[in-house]
Structure formats: structure tokens, C-alpha cells
Coordinates of C-alpha atoms and ligand atoms in Angstrom, one line a residue:
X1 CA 147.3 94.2 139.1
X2 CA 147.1 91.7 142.0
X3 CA 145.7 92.5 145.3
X4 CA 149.3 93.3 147.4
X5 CA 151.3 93.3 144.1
X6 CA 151.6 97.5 144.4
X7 CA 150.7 100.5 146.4
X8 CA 149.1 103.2 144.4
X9 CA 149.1 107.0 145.5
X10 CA 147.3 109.6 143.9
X11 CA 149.1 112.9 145.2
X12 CA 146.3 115.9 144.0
X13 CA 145.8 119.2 145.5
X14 CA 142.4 118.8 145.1
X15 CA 140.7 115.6 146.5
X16 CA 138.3 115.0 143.5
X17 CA 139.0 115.1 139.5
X18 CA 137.3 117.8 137.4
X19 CA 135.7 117.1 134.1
X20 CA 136.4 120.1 132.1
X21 CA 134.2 120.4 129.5
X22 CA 131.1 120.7 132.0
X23 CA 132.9 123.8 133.7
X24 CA 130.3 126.2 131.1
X25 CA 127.2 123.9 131.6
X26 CA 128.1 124.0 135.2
X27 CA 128.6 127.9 135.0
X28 CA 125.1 128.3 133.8
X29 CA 123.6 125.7 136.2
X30 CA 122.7 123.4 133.8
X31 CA 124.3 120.9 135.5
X32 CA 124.7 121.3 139.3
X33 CA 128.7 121.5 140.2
X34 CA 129.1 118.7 142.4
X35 CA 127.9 116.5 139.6
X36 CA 131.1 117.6 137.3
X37 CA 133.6 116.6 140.2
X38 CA 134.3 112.8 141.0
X39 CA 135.8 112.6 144.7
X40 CA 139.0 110.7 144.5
X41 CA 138.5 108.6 147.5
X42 CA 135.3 107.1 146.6
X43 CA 136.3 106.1 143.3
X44 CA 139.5 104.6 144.2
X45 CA 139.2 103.1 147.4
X46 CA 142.4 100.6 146.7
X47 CA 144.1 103.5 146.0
X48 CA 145.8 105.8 148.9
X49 CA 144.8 109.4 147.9
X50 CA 147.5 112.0 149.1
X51 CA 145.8 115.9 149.5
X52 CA 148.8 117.8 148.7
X53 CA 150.7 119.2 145.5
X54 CA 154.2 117.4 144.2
X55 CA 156.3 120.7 144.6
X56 CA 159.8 118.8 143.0
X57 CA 161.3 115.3 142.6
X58 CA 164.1 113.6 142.7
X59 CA 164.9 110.9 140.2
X60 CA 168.4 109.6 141.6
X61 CA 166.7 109.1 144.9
X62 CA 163.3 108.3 143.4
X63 CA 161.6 110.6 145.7
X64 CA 158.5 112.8 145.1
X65 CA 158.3 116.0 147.6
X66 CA 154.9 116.5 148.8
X67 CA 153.3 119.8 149.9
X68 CA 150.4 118.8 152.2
X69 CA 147.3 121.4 152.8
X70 CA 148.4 121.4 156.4
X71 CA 152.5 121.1 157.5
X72 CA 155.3 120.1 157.3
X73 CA 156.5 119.0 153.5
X74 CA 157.4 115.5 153.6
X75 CA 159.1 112.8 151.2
X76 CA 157.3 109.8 149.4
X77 CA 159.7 107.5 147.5
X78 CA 158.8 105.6 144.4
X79 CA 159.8 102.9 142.0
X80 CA 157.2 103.8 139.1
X81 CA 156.1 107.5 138.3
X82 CA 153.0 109.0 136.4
X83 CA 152.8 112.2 135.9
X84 CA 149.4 114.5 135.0
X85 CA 149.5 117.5 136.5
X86 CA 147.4 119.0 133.5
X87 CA 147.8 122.8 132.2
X88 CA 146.8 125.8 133.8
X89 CA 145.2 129.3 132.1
X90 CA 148.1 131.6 130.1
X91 CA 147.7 134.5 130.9
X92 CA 150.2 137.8 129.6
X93 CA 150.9 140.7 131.9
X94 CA 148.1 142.8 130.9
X95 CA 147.6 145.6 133.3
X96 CA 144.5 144.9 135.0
X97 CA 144.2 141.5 134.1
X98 CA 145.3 139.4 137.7
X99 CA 143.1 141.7 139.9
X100 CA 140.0 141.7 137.1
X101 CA 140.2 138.4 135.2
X102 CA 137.8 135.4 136.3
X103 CA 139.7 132.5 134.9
X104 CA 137.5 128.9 133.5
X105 CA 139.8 126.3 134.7
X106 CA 138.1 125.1 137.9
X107 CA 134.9 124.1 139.5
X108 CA 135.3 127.0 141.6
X109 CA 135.3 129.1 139.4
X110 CA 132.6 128.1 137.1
X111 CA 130.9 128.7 140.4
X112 CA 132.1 132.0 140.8
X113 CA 131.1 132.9 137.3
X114 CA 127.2 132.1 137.8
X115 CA 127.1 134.1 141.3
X116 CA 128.9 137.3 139.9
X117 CA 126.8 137.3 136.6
X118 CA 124.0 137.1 138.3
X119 CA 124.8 139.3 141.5
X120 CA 125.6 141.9 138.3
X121 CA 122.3 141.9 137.6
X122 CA 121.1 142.4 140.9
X123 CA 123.5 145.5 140.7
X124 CA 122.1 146.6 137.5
X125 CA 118.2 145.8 138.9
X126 CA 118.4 148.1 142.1
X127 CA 121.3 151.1 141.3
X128 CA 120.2 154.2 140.0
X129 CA 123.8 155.2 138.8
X130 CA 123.5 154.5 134.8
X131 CA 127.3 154.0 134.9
X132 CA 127.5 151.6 137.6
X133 CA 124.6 149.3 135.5
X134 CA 126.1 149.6 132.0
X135 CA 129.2 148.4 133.7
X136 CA 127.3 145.6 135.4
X137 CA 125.5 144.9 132.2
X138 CA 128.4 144.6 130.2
X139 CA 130.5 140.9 129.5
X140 CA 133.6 140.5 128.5
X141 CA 135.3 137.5 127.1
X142 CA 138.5 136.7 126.2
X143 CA 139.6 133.8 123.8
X144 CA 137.5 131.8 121.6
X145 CA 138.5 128.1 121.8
X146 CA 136.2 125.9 123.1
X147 CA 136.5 127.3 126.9
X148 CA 135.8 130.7 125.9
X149 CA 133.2 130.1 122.9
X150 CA 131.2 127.2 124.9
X151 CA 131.1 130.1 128.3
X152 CA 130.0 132.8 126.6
X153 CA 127.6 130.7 124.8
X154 CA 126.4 129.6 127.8
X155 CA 126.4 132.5 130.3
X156 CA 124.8 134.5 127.6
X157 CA 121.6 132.2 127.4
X158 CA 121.4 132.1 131.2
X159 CA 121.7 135.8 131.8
X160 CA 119.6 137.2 129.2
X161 CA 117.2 134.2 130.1
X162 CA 117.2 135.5 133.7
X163 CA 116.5 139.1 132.7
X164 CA 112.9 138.2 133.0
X165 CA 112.8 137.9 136.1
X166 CA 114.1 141.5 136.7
X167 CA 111.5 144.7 136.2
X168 CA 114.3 146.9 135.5
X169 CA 117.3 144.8 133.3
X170 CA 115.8 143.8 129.5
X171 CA 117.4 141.4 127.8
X172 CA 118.6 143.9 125.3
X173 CA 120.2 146.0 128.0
X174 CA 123.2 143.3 128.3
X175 CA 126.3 143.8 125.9
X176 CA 128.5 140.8 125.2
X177 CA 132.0 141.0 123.7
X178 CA 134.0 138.2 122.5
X179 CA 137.7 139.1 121.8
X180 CA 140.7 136.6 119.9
X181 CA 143.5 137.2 118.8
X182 CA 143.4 134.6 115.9
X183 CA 141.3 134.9 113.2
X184 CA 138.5 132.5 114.0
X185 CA 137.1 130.7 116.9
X186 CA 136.3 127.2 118.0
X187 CA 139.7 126.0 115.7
X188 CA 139.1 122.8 117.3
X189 CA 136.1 122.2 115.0
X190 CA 137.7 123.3 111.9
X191 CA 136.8 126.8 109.9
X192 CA 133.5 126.2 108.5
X193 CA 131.6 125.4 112.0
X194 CA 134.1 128.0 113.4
X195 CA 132.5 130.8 111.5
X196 CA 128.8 128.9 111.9
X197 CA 129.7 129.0 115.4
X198 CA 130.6 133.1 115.2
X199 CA 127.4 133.7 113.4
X200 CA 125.1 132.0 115.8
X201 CA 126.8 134.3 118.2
X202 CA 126.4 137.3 116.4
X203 CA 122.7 136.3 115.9
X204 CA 122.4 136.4 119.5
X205 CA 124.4 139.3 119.9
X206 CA 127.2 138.5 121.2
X207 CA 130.0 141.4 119.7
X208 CA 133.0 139.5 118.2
X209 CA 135.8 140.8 117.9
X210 CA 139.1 138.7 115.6
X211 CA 142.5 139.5 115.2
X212 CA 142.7 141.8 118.4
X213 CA 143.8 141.5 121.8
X214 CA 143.3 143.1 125.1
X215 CA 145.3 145.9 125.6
X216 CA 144.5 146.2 129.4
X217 CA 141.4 146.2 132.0
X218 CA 142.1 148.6 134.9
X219 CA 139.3 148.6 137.1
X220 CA 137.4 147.0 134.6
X221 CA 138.0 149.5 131.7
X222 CA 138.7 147.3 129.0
X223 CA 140.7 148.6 126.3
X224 CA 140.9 146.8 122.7
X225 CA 143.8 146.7 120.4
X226 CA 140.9 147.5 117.5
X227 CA 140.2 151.0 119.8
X228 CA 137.3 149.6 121.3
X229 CA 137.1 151.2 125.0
X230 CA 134.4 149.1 127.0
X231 CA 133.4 149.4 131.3
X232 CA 132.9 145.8 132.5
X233 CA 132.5 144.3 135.4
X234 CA 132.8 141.0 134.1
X235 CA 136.5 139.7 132.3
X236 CA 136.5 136.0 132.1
X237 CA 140.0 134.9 130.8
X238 CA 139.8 132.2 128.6
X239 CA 143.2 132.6 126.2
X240 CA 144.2 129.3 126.2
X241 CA 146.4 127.3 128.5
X242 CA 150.0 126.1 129.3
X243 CA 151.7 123.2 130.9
X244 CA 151.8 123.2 134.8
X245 CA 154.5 125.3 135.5
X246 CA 155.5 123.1 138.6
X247 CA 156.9 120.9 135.6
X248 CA 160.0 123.5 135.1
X249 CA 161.4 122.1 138.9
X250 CA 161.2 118.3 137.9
X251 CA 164.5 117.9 135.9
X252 CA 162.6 116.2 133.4
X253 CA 163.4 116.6 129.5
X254 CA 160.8 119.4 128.3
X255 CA 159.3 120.6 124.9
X256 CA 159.8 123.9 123.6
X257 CA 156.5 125.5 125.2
X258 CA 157.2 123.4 128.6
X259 CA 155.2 120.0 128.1
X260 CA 156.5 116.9 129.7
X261 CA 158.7 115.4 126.3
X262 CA 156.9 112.0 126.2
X263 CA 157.7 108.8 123.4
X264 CA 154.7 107.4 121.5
X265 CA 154.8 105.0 124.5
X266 CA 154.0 107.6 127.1
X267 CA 157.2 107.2 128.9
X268 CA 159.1 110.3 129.5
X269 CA 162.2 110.0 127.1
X270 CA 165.1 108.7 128.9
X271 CA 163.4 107.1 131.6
X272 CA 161.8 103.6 131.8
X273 CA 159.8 104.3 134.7
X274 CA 157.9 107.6 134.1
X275 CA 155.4 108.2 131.9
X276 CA 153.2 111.5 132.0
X277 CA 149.9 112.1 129.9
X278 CA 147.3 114.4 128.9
X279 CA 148.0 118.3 128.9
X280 CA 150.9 118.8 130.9
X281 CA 152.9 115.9 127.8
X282 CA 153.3 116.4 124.4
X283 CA 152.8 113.4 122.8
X284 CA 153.8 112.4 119.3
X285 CA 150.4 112.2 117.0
X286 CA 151.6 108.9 115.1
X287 CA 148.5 109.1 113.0
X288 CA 149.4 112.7 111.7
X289 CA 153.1 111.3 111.5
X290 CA 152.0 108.1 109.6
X291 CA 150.0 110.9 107.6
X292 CA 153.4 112.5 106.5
X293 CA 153.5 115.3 109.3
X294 CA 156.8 114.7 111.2
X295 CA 155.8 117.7 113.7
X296 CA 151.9 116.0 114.6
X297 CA 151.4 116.3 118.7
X298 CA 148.1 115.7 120.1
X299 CA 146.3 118.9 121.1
X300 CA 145.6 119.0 124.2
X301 CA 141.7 118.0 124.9
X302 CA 139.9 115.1 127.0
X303 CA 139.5 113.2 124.2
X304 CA 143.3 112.3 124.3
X305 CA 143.8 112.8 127.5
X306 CA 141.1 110.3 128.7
X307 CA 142.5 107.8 125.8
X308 CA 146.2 108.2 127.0
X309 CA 145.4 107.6 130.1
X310 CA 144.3 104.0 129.3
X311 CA 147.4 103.1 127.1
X312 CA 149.6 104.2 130.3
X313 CA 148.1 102.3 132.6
X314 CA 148.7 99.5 130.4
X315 CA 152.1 100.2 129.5
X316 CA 152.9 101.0 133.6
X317 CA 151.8 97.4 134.4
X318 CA 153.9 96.1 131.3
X319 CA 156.5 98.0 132.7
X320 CA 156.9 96.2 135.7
X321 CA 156.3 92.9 134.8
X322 CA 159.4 93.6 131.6
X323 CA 156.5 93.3 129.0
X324 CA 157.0 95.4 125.8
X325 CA 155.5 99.0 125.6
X326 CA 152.3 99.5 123.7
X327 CA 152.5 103.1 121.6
X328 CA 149.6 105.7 122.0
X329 CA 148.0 106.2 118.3
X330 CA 144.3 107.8 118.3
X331 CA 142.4 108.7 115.3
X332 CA 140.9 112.4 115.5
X333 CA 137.3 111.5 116.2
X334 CA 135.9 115.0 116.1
X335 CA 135.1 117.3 118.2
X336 CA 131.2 118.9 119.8
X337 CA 131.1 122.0 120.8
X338 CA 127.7 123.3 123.6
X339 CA 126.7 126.8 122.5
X340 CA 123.8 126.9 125.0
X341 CA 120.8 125.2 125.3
X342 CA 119.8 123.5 122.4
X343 CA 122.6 125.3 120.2
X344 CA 125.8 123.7 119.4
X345 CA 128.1 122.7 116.6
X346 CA 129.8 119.5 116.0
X347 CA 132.5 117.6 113.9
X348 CA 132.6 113.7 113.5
X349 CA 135.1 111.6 111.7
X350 CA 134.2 108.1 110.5
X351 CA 136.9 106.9 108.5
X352 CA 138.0 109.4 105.2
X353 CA 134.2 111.6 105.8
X354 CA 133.9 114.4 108.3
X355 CA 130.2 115.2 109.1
X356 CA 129.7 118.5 110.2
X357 CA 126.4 119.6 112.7
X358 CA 125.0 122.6 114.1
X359 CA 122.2 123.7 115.9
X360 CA 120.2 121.4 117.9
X361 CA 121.0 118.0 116.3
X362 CA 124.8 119.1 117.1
X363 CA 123.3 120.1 121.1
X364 CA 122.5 117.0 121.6
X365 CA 125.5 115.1 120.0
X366 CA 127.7 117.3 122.6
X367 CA 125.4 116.5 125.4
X368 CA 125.4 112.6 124.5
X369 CA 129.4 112.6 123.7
X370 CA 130.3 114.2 127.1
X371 CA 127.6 112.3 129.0
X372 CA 129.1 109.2 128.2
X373 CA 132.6 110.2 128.4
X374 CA 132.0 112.0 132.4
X375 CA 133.7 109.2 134.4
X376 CA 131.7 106.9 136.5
X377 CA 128.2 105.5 136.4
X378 CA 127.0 107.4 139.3
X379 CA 128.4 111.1 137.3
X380 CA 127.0 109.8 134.6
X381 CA 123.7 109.6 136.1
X382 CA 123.8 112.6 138.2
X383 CA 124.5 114.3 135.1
X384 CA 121.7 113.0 132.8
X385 CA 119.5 113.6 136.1
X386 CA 120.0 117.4 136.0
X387 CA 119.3 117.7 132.2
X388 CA 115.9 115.6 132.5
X389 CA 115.3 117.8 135.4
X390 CA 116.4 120.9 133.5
X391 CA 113.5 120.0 130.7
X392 CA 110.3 120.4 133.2
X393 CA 111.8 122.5 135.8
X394 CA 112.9 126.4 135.3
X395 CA 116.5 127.3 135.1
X396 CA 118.1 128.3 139.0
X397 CA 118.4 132.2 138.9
X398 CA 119.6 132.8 142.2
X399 CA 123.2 134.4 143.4
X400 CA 124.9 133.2 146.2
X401 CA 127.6 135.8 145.3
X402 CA 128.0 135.5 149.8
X403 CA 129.0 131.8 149.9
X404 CA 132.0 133.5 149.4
X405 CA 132.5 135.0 152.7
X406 CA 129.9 132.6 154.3
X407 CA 131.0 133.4 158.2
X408 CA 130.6 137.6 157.6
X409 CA 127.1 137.8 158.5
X410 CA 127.6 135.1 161.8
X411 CA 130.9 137.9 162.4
X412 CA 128.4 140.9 162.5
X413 CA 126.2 138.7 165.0
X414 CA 128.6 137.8 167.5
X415 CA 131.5 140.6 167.4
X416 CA 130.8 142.5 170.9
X417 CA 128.9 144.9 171.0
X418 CA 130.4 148.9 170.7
X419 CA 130.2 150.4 174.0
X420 CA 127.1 153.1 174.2
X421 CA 128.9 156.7 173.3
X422 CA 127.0 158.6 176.6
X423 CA 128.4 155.3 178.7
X424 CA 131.7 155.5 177.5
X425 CA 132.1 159.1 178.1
X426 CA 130.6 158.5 181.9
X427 CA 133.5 155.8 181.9
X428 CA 135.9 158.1 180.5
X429 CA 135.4 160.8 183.1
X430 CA 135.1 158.1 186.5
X431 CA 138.8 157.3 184.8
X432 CA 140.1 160.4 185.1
X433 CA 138.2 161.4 188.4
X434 CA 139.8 158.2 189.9
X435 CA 142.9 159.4 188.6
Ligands
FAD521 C1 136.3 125.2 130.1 C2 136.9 124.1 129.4 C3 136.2 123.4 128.4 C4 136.8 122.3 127.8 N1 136.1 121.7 126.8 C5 136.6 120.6 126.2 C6 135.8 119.8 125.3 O1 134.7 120.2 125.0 N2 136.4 118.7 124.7 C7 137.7 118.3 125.1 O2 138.1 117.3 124.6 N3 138.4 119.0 125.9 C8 137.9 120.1 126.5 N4 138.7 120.8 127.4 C9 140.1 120.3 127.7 C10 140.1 119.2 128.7 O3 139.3 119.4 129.8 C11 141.6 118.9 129.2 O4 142.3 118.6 128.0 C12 141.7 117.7 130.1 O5 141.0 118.0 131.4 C13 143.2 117.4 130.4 O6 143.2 116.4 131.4 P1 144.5 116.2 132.3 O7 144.3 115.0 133.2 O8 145.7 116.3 131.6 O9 144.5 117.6 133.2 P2 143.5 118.1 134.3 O10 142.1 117.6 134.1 O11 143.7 119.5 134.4 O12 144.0 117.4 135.7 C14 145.2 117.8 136.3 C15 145.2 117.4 137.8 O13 146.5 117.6 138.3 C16 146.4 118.2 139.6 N5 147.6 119.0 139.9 C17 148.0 120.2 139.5 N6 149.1 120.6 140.0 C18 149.6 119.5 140.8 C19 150.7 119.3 141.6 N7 151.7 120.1 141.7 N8 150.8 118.1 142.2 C20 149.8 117.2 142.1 N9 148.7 117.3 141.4 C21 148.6 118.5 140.7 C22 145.1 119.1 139.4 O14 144.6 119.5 140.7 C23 144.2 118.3 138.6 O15 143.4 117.4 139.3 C24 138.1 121.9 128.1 C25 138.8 122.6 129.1 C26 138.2 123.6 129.8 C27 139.0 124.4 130.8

């Protein structure tokens, strides 16, 4: 566009975008976590970037309400709309499961992940309660897509890699458990390298578990639907995901599992002047269509989502200038999968042939897929930075569980002091003598 021509606003709770399929490399500090992230600002500096969370909107008034971190909501009108609010974990009501389950959606929480991993085996190092360090020891994860296969994968090489560092946790002390309900994991790479991908976990020793579910996970007892009964400390939830639920309040025209109902275009059907993209759309697959499946959508991954993205912005300028729409139509290119260092598996179309990878060639054709795709040259960098790094330099083993309640110790510091008990008595008595 021309300079003046339009005012962008990029309304996000967050101010920076998260590339996803770091979250496990940043989980096992492969890659450090402000190096996944891309802060909004910087990137867009024509744009005016909005910290706050679109609650509703209103299409006869073309008005977008905004929930700001801090007061009052307010109203920002519009003439074009783009909606990508993304999906967010699916979760069941498993008993258990909200006040146990670590989900793998957010830098946060990849975050989160490494510091409790590793504070477990702190726990398991120092405690002298076996049950309190089998619990610690023990790892359970749930879902086997690429979240949950590529986290396990990873947090398994960094723990039992970290284990010699600790005199009393081996690295065959730790149990890993990998539970989905399909039959299979890693679909997204199709069923040979799916079951490649289950036996290189296996090797490792990673316990998987198909065609069962979790029953429930009070206090981190974790009970199968096969009649496995495990103690863990450790639940990450990594079952797949649905749209944004804010979605349901928007009045627009939704799919049958709650996506955004797009045309090939990217424009929301109905409208002429919003388009929505990525996970939180379902978008007609015209290549599986043109292939003979009426029903095609494209999954929801970044490969789409970054390519849609593209096509919009294309199609919002045609928009307003009354050019015709441009349709979205991207040929499956494959799919990489990280498994850990140097292990992966991979799936790459050229044309009619699928070539299918594992092990370390497949490693690096993950590491050199996402590298490229992590947006902006400075990520990019950052990125490739912390691998070179990570070659010469041992892995980072160290919790900082406490950065989570970073002002307790300063509390303990500065609260006053308790008042000395022979003091306060005298005090008590000079009361009641004055009394
Ligand atoms: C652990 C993990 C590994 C993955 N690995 C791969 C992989 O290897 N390959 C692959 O292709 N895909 C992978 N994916 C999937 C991929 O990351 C997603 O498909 C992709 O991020 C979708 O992009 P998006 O822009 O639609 O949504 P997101 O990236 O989720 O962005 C949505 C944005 O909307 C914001 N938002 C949410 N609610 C509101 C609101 N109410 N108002 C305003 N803004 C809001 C969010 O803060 C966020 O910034 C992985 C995902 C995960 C979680």
C-alpha cells in the first residue's frame, strides 16, 4: 500500500508472535525462548499494535470491541477485517486434568516445561521418599501429533541427558509414557514414518501407548483406559487443538467443529470485507478438491497458515482497490518432524514422488525447513546462533522453577519483622497494667 493510503492495527493479547514449532526445541533449551517470539512492534513499525484481545464484533456497525491488559473496554471501528486468532489446546473434562495438565501452546509454557522437568529432578536428586522420586521421575504425555511426539522427543533427550549431572537420578531411573487415542502417531507424516517415529521412541524408551485415552489424573495419579495406573508429576497435554473459542461471539458463519467458514479466496463467506486465515479458518484444499475430494480442508499447520497469510494480504489490498480475488491453492509439501537432537523424520513432496527421511539426515531437514521459515532475518539468525552454539557448548541444565514467583524471596526480606515472643508478652502485660 501507499504511505497514508490505510491505518493498520494489529489487536493481540500478546505483543509478539509465537513460532510454534520451536515451542519443543525451546522446551529443551535448544533454542533460547526469546529467539522463538518476534515482538510485534519492532517488526511492524507502520503498523499500530493494539495489546488487548478482540472479545466480540459488530458487523452492521463495523466495530471490533477491544479488551485492553489494563481498563476500560473500548471500541475500534473498521472498514476491512482479518481475522487470526489461531486455535487453542482441546482439552475434555478429565478429572484432574485443568489443575495437573501443562499445556504446549505458548512460549510460556514451553518455559514452564524445562523448569518443572528439571526442578523434578532436583526433587528426585535430594528426597529420600522413594514415592515422592518415582513420581518426580515419571513423564507423562498426552497426544502424539507433532506437538506431543516432537516434546516428548525432546524433553526426553534433555532430561535423561541431564541425569549425569545428578549422583543420585540414572538415566534409567526416568519412565516416559506416551498415550493416543488413535492408532498411530505423527499422522501428519503419514503411517510408515509414523510407526518409524514410534520405534525410535520405543528404542529410547519412551512407553507408548495407542488406542487409549486418559481416564483421569487426580493429584497426578494417572489412570489409563488400557488399566495402566501411573504416579506423575509431569502431565503435558498435547491432544490436539480447536478454533479460538472467542470465534463463537463474532456472528460469523462457522464450520461444524467452530473454524471461521472461509471461500477459497479467504474471505469469510458472505462478506466482502473479512477474510480470516490459518487455524482458527477452514479453508477449502482446492488441490485435494481438484484431486476428486469434495470434503479437502487444509489441516491446520504453519505451513498453510504462513502461505495463507500471503494470499490475504494480497487479496485485502485487491479488495479495496475492486481488483478480483486471487484463490488460496497450496500443494502439500511435506512435512519434518524434530525427535531430538540429531533424530527426526521427514516427508517431502516433489511433484507425483514422496521421499521419506529419518534419523539425522531428516534432523537436519527439520532444522533447515523451520530455520528458514522462523520469520525475520534477525529470528533467523538468532536461531541458527543458538544451534552453532549448541554444537561446542553443553546443553543449559539449570531450573529456574522460581522465576515464577520471582518477588517471594525480596517478600521474605522486607516483610517486618515478628515481634520477639518475651517482648510481646512484656507488651502484653504493660497493656493490661495500663488498663
Ligand atoms: C508445539 C507445536 C508444534 C507445532 N509444530 C508444527 C510443525 O512442525 N509444522 C507445522 O506446520 N505446524 C506446526 N504446528 C502448528 C502451527 O504452529 C500452527 O498451525 C500455526 O501457528 C497457526 O498460525 P495462526 O496464525 O493461525 O495461529 P497462532 O500462531 O496461534 O496465532 C494466533 C494469534 O492470535 C492471538 N489471539 C488469540 N486470541 C485473540 C483475541 N481474542 N484477540 C486478538 N488476538 C488473539 C494469539 O495471541 C496469537 O498471537 C505446531 C504447533 C504447536 C503448538
Amino acid at each position: 500500500m501507499r504511505y497514508g493510503e490505510a491505518t493498520v492495527t494489529v489487536v493481540d493479547p500478546r505483543s509478539y508472535m509465537t513460532y510454534q514449532p520451536f515451542l519443543p526445541e525451546a522446551a529443551a533449551g535448544n533454542i533460547s525462548p526469546r529467539h522463538v517470539v518476534v515482538p510485534l512492534r519492532r517488526v511492524l513499525p507502520k503498523a499500530e499494535v493494539l495489546t488487548g484481545r478482540v472479545t466480540t464484533i459488530d458487523q452492521d456497525r463495523k466495530v471490533a470491541a477491544i479488551a485492553p491488559l489494563v481498563g476500560e473496554a473500548y471500541e475500534l471501528p473498521f472498514d476491512y477485517l482479518v481475522i487470526a486468532m489461531g486455535a487453542v489446546s482441546r482439552t475434555f473434562p478429565i478429572p484432574g486434568l485443568a489443575e495437573q495438565g501443562i499445556g504446549m501452546k505458548g512460549i510460556e509454557e514451553a518455559i514452564g516445561l524445562r523448569n518443572h522437568v528439571l526442578e523434578q529432578l532436583d526433587k528426585a536428586d535430594s528426597t529420600t521418599d522413594e514415592e515422592v522420586r518415582r513420581k518426580a521421575l515419571t513423564f507423562v504425555f498426552v497426544g502424539g501429533g507433532f506437538a506431543g511426539a516432537e516434546t516428548i522427543g525432546e524433553v526426553e533427550d534433555l532430561a535423561r541427558d541431564a541425569a549425569k549431572y545428578y549422583n543420585n537420578v540414572s538415566r534409567e531411573d526416568m519412565r516416559f509414557i506416551l498415550v493416543d487415542a488413535a492408532d498411530k502417531i505423527l499422522p501428519e507424516v503419514g503411517p510408515k514414518l509414523g510407526a518409524y517415529g514410534k520405534k525410535h521412541l520405543e528404542s529410547r524408551g519412551v512407553e507408548v501407548y495407542l488406542s487409549t485415552s486418559m481416564d483421569s489424573c487426580v493429584d497426578g495419579h494417572v489412570v489409563l483406559k488400557n488399566g495402566l495406573e501411573v504416579d506423575s508429576s509431569t502431565i503435558v497435554w498435547t491432544a490436539g487443538v480447536k478454533p479460538n473459542p472467542a470465534l463463537s461471539r463474532f456472528g460469523l458463519p462457522l464450520g461444524p467443529r467452530g473454524h471461521v467458514d472461509t471461500a477459497a479466496t479467504l474471505q469469510v463467506q458472505g462478506t466482502d470485507y473479512i477474510w480470516a486465515a490459518g487455524d482458527n479458518a477452514q479453508v477449502p484444499d482446492m488441490i485435494g478438491r481438484k484431486n476428486g475430494n469434495p470434503n479437502a480442508w487444509c489441516p491446520p499447520n504453519a505451513q498453510h497458515a504462513l502461505r495463507q497469510a500471503k494470499v490475504l494480504g494480497d487479496n485485502v489490498i485487491s479488495g479495496m482497490r475492486g481488483f478480483p480475488q486471487k484463490e488460496y491453492s497450496h500443494a502439500n509439501k511435506g512435512a519434518v518432524a524434530g525427535l531430538g537432537l540429531h533424530k527426526g523424520v521427514a516427508m517431502i513432496v516433489m511433484g507425483k514422488m514422496k521421499i521419506k527421511l529419518k534419523g539425522r539426515l531428516a534432523w537436519y531437514m527439520h532444522r533447515a525447513y523451520h530455520g528458514m521459515a522462523m520469520p525475520t532475518f534477525n529470528r533467523k539468525i538468532r536461531v541458527f546462533a543458538d544451534w552453532t552454539l549448541g554444537m561446542f557448548l553443553k546443553r543449559e541444565v539449570v531450573s529456574l522453577g522460581a522465576m515464577e514467583t520471582p518477588r517471594e524471596e525480596f517478600y521474605e526480606a522486607a516483610k517486618p519483622a515478628p515481634a520477639p515472643a518475651a517482648k510481646a508478652e512484656e507488651s502484653e502485660s504493660a497493656k493490661a497494667k495500663a488498663s
